[in-house]
PDB file of C-alpha atoms in Angstrom:
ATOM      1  CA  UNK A   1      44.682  46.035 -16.851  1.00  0.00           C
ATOM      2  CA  UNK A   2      45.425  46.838 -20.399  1.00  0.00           C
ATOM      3  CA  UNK A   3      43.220  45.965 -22.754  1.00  0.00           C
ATOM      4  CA  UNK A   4      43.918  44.541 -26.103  1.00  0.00           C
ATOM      5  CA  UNK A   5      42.021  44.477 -29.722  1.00  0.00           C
ATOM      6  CA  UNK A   6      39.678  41.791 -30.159  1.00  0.00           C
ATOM      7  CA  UNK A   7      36.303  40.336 -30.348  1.00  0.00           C
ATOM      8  CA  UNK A   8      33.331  39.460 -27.672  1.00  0.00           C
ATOM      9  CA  UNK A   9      33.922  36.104 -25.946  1.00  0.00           C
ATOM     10  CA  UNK A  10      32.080  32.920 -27.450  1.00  0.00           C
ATOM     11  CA  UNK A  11      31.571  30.062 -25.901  1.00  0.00           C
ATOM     12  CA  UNK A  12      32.377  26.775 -28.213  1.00  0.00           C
ATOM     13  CA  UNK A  13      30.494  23.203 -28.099  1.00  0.00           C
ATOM     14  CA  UNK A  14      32.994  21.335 -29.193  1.00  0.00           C
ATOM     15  CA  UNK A  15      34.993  21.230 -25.750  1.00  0.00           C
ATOM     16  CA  UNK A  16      34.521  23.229 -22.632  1.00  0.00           C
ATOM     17  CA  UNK A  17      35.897  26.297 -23.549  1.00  0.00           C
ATOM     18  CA  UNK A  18      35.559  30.214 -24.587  1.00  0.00           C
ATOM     19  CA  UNK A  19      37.097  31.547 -27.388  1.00  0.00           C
ATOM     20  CA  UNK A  20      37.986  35.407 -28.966  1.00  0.00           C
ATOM     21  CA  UNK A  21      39.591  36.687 -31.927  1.00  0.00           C
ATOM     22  CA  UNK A  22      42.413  38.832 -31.248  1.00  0.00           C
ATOM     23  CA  UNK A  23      44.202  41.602 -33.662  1.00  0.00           C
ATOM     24  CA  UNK A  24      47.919  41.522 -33.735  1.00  0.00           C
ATOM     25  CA  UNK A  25      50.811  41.973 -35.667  1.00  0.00           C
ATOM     26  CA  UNK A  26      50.598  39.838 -38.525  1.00  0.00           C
ATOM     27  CA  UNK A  27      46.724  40.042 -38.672  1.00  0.00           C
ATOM     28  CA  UNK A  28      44.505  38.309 -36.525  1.00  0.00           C
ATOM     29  CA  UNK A  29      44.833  35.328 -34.241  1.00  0.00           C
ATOM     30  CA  UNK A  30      42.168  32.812 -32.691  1.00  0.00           C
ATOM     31  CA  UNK A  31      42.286  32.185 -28.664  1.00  0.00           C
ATOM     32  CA  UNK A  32      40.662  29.465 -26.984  1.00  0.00           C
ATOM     33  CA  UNK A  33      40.547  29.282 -22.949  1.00  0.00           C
ATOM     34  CA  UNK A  34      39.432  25.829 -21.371  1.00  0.00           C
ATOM     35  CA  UNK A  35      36.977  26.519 -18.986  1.00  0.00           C
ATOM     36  CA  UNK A  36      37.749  23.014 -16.985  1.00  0.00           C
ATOM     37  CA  UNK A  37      41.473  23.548 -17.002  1.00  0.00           C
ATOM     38  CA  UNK A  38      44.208  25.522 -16.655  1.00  0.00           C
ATOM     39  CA  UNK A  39      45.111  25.875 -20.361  1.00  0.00           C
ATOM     40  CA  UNK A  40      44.435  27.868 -23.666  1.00  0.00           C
ATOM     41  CA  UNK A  41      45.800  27.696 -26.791  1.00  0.00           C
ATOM     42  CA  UNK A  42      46.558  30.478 -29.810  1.00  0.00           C
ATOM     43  CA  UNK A  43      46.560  30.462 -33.463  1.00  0.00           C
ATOM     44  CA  UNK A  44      47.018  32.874 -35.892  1.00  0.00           C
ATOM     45  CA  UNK A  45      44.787  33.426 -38.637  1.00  0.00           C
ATOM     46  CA  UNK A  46      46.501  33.164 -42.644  1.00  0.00           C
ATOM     47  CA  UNK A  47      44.910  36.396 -44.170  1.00  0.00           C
ATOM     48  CA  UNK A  48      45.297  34.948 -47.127  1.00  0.00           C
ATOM     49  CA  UNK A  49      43.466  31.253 -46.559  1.00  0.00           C
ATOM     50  CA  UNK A  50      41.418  31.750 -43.335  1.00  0.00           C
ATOM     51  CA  UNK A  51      43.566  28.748 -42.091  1.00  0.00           C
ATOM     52  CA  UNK A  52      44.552  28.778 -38.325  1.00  0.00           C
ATOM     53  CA  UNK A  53      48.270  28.982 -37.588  1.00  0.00           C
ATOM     54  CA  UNK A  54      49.483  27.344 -34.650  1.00  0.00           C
ATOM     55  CA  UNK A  55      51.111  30.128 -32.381  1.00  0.00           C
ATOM     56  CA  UNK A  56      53.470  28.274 -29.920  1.00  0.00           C
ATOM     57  CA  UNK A  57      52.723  24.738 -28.720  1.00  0.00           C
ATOM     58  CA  UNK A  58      49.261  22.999 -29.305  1.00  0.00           C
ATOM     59  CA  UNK A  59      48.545  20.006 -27.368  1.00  0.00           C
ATOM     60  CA  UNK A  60      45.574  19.017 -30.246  1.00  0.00           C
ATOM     61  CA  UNK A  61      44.058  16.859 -27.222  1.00  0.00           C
ATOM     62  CA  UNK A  62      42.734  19.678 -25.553  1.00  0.00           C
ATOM     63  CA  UNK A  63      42.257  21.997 -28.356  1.00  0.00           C
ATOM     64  CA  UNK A  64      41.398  19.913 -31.586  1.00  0.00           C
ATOM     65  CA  UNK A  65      41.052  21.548 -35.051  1.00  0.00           C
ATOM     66  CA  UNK A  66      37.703  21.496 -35.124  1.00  0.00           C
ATOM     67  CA  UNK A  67      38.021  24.120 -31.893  1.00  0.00           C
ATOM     68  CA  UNK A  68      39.194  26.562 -34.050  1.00  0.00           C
ATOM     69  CA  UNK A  69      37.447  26.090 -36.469  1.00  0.00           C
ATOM     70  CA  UNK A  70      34.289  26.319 -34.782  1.00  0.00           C
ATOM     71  CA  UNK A  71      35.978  29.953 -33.013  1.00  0.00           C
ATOM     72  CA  UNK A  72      36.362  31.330 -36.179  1.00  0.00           C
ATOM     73  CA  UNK A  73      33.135  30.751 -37.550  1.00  0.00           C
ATOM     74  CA  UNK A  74      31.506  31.836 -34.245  1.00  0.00           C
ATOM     75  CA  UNK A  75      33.530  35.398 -34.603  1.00  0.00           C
ATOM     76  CA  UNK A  76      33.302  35.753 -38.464  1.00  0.00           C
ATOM     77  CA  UNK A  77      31.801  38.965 -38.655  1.00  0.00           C
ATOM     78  CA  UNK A  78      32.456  40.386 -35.254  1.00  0.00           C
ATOM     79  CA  UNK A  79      34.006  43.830 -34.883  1.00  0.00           C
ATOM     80  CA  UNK A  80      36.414  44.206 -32.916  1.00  0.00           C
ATOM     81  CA  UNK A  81      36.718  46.496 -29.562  1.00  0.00           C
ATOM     82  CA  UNK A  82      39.417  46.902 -26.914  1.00  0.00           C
ATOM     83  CA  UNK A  83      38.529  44.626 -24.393  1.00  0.00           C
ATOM     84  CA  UNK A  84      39.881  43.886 -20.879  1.00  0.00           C
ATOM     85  CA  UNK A  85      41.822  40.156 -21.008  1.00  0.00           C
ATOM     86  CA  UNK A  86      39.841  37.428 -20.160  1.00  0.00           C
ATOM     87  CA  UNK A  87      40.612  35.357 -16.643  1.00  0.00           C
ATOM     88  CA  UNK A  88      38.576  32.101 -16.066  1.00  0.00           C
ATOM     89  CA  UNK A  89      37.577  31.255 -12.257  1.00  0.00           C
ATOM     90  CA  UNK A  90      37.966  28.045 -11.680  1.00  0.00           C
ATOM     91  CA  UNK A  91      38.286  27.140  -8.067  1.00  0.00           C
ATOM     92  CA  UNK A  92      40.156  24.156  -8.378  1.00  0.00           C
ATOM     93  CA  UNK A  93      42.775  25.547 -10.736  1.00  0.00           C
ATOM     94  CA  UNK A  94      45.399  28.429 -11.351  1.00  0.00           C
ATOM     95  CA  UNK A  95      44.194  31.121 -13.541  1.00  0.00           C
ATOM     96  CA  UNK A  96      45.263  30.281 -17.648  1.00  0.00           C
ATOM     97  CA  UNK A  97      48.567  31.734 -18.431  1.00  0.00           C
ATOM     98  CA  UNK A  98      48.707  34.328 -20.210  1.00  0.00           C
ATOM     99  CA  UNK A  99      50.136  33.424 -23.750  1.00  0.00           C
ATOM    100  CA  UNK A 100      52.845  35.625 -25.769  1.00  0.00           C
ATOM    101  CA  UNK A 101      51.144  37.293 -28.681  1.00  0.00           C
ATOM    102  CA  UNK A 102      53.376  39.468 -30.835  1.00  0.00           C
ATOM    103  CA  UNK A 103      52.637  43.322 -30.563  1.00  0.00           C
ATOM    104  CA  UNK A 104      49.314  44.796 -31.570  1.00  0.00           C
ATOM    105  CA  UNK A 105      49.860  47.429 -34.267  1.00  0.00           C
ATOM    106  CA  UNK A 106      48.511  50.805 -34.299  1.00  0.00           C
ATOM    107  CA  UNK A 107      45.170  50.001 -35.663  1.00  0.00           C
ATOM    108  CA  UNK A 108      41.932  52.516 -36.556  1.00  0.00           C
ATOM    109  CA  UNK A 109      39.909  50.367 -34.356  1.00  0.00           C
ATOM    110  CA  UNK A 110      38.986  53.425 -31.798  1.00  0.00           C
ATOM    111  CA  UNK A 111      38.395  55.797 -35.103  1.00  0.00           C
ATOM    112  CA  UNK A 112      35.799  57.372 -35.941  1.00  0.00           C
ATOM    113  CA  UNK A 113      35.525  56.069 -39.117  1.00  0.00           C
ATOM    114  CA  UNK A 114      35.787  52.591 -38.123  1.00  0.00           C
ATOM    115  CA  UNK A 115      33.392  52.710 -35.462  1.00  0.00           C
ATOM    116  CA  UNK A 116      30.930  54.492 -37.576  1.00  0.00           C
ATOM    117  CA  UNK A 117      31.017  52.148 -40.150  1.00  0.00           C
ATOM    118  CA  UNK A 118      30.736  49.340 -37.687  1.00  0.00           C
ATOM    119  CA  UNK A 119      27.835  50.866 -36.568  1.00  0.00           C
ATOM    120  CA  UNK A 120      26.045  51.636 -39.609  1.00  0.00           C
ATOM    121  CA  UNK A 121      26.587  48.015 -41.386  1.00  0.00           C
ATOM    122  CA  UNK A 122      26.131  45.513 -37.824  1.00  0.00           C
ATOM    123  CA  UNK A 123      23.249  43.609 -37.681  1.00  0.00           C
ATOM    124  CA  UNK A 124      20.733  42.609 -35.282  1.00  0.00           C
ATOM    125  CA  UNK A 125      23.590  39.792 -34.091  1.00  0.00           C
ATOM    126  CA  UNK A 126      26.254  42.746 -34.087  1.00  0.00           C
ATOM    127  CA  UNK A 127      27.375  41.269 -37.208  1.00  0.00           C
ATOM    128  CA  UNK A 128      29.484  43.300 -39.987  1.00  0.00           C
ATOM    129  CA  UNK A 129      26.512  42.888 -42.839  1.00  0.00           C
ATOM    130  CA  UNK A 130      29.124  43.004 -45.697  1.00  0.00           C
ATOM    131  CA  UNK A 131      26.527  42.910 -48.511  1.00  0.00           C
ATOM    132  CA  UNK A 132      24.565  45.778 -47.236  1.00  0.00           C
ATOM    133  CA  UNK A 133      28.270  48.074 -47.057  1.00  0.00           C
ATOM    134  CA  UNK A 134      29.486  46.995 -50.413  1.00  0.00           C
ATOM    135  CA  UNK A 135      26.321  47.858 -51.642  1.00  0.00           C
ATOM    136  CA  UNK A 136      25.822  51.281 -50.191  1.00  0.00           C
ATOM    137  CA  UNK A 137      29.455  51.529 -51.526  1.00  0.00           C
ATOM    138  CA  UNK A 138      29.178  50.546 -55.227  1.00  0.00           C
ATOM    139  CA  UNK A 139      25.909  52.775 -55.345  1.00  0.00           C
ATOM    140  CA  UNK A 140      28.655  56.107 -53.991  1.00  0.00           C
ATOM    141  CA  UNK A 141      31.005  54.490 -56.529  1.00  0.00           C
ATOM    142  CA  UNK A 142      28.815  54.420 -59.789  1.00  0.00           C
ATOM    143  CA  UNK A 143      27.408  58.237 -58.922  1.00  0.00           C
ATOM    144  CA  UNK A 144      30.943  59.719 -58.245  1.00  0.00           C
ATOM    145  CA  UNK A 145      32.448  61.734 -61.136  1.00  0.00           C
ATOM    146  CA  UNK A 146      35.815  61.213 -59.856  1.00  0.00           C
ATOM    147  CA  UNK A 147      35.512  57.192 -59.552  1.00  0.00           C
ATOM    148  CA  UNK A 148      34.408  57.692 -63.211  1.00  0.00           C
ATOM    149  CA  UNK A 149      37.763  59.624 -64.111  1.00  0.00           C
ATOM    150  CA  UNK A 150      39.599  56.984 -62.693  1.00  0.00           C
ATOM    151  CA  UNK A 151      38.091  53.981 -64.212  1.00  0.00           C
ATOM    152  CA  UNK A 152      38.273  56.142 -67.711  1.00  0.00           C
ATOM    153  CA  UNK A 153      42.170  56.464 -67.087  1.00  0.00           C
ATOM    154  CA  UNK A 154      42.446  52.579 -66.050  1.00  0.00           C
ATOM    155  CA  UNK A 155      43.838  53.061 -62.273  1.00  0.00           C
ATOM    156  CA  UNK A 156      43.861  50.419 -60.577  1.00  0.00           C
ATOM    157  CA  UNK A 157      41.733  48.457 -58.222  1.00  0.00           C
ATOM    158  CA  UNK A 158      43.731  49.122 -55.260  1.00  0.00           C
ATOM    159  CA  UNK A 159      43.766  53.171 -56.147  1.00  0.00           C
ATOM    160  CA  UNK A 160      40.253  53.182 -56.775  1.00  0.00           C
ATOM    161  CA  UNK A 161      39.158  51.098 -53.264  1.00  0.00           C
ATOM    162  CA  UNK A 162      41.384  53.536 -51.821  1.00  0.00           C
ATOM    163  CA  UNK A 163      39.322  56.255 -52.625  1.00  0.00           C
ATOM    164  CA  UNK A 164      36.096  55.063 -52.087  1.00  0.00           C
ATOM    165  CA  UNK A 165      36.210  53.912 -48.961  1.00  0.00           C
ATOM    166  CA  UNK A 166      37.835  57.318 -47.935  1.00  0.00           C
ATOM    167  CA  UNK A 167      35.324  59.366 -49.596  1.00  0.00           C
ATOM    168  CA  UNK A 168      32.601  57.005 -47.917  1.00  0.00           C
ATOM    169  CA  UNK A 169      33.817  56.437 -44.691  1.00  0.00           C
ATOM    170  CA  UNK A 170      34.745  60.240 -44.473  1.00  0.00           C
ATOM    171  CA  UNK A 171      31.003  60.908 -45.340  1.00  0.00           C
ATOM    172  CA  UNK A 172      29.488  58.081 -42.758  1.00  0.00           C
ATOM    173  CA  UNK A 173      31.759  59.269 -39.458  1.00  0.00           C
ATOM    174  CA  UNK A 174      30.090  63.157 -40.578  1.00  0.00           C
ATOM    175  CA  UNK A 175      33.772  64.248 -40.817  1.00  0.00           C
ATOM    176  CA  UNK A 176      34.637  67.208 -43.174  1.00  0.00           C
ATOM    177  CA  UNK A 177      38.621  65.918 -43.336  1.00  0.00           C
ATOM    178  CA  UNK A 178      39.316  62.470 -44.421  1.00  0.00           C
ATOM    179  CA  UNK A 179      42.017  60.417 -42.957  1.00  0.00           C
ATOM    180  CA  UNK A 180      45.371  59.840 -45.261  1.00  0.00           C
ATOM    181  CA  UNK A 181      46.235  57.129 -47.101  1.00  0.00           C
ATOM    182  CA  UNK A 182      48.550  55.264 -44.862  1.00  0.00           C
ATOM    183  CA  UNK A 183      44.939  55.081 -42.154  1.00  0.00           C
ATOM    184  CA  UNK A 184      42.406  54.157 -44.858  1.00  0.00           C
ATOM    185  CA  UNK A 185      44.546  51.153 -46.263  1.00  0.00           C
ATOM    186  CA  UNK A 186      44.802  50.044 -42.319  1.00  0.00           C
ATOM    187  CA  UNK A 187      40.733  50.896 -42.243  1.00  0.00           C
ATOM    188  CA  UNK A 188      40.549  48.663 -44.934  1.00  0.00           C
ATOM    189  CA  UNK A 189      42.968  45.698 -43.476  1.00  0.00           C
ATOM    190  CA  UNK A 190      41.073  46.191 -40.400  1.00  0.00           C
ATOM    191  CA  UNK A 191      38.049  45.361 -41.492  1.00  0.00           C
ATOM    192  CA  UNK A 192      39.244  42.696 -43.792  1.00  0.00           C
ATOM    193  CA  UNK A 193      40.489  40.753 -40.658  1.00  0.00           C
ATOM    194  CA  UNK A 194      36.620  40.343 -39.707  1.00  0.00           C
ATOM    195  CA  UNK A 195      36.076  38.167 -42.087  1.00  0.00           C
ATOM    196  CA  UNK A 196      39.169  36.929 -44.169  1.00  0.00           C
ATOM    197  CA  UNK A 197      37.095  36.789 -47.542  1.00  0.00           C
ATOM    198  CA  UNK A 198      37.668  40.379 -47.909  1.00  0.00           C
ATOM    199  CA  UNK A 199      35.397  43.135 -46.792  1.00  0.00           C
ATOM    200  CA  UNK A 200      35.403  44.878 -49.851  1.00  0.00           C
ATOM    201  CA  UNK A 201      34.828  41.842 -52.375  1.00  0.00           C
ATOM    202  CA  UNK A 202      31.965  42.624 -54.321  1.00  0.00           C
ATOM    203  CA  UNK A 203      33.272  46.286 -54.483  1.00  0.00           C
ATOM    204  CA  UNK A 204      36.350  44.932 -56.346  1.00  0.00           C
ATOM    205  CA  UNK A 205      34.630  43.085 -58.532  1.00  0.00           C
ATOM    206  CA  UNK A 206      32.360  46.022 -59.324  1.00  0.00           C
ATOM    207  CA  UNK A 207      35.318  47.861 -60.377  1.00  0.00           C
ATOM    208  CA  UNK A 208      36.986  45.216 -62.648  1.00  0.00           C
ATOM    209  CA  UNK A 209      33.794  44.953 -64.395  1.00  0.00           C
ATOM    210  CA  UNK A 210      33.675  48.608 -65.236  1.00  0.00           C
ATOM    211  CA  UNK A 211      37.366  48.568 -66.127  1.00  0.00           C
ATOM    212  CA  UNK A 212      37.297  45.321 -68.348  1.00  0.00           C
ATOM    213  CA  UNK A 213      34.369  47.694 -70.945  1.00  0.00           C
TER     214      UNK A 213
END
C-alpha cells in the first residue's frame, strides 16, 4: 500500500467521523471519513485564508462546515508523516472510496532537516510549538554577522528567511552541508502548511523591524 503525506487520524464530535490532513499539490487538503457510512469527503486548504476548498462533490448533509472546521483545528500544528491510507471497517458497509487527490509533490517531509526540526520544536501533544522555533530562530538571527550584512544592505525578507532557516536547520539536523535553495523554500512551505498562519511569522516581523531603523 503506498503511503501518502499527511497527518495522524482525529476523530471529530461533530458527526461520526475521522479526519486527516493531507499534503498535495496545491498545498494541503482536509479529509473526513464517516465512520457510520460509506462516504468521505475532501477539501483543500486556501494557503492563503485557512478556508476549506471543496475538492469534488460535498453532500454538506453528511459533512457540514463545521466538520472541517473542527478537522482543521484538531490537526493545526500536526507534522506531517507518510502514513499508510486509512480504511474504515464497517461490517455493514463497503469500504469508503478512495477519493482523487491531485499528485503529492516532492516534499522534504522524510529530510533530515524537517524531521529534526519537527522533533526539536513538538510538544508534549506532538504539536509544532511555533513560538519556541521562531524564537530559537530570531536569537541565531540577531547573533549572525551575515544576517547583519544583509539587513545593512536592505535584502529582503524573503532572502533573509531564506538564509536563516538554512543556516538553522542545517545546524539542528547536525549536517555540515546545507540543502539548496530550491529545498529550503519547500522546508519552509512545508512547514507553513501546518499551520496556515505562517510558521515563520514572528521571524518576519523580526526582520522588518530591524530593516524599517
Amino acid at each position: 500500500m503506498r503511503n501518502i503525506i499527511r497527518t495522524k487520524a482525529v476523530e471529530l464530535s461533530v458527526i461520526p467521523a475521522i479526519a486527516y490532513k493531507q499534503k498535495i499539490e496545491e498545498g494541503s487538503a482536509i479529509k473526513i471519513l464517516r465512520l457510520d457510512k460509506n462516504e468521505s469527503a475532501v477539501c483543500s486548504i486556501d494557503k492563503r485564508t485557512g478556508e476549506t476548498l471543496p475538492f469534488g462533490k460535498v453532500d454538506k448533509s453528511l459533512f457540514p462546515a463545521e466538520a472541517f472546521d473542527e478537522a482543521i483545528e484538531m490537526t493545526c500544528g500536526a507534522p506531517y508523516t507518510a502514513r499508510g491510507n486509512i480504511n474504515i471497517d464497517v461490517s455493514k458497509y463497503e469500504p469508503p472510496a478512495e477519493d482523487v487527490l491531485p499528485e503529492e509533490k516532492t516534499d522534504m517531509v522524510n529530510s533530515e532537516e524537517y524531521i529534526a526540526i519537527v522533533e526539536r520544536y513538538k510538544d508534549e501533544r506532538g504539536r509544532m510549538n511555533y513560538t519556541l522555533m521562531n524564537k530559537d530562530f530570531i536569537q541565531f538571527a540577531a547573533k549572525s554577522k551575515v544576517v547583519s550584512e544583509m539587513l545593512s544592505n536592505k535584502a529582503g525578507v524573503e532572502e533573509i528567511v531564506l538564509f536563516i532557516v538554512k543556516s538553522r536547520a542545517t545546524v539542528i539536523a547536525g549536517k555540515k552541508q546545507s540543502v539548496d535553495d530550491n529545498e529550503v523554500s519547500a522546508l519552509i512551505e512545508t512547514l507553513d502548511e501546518i499551520d496556515p498562519r505562517s510558521a515563520f511569522k514572528e521571524l518576519k516581523d523580526w526582520i522588518k523591524k530591524q530593516l524599517s531603523r
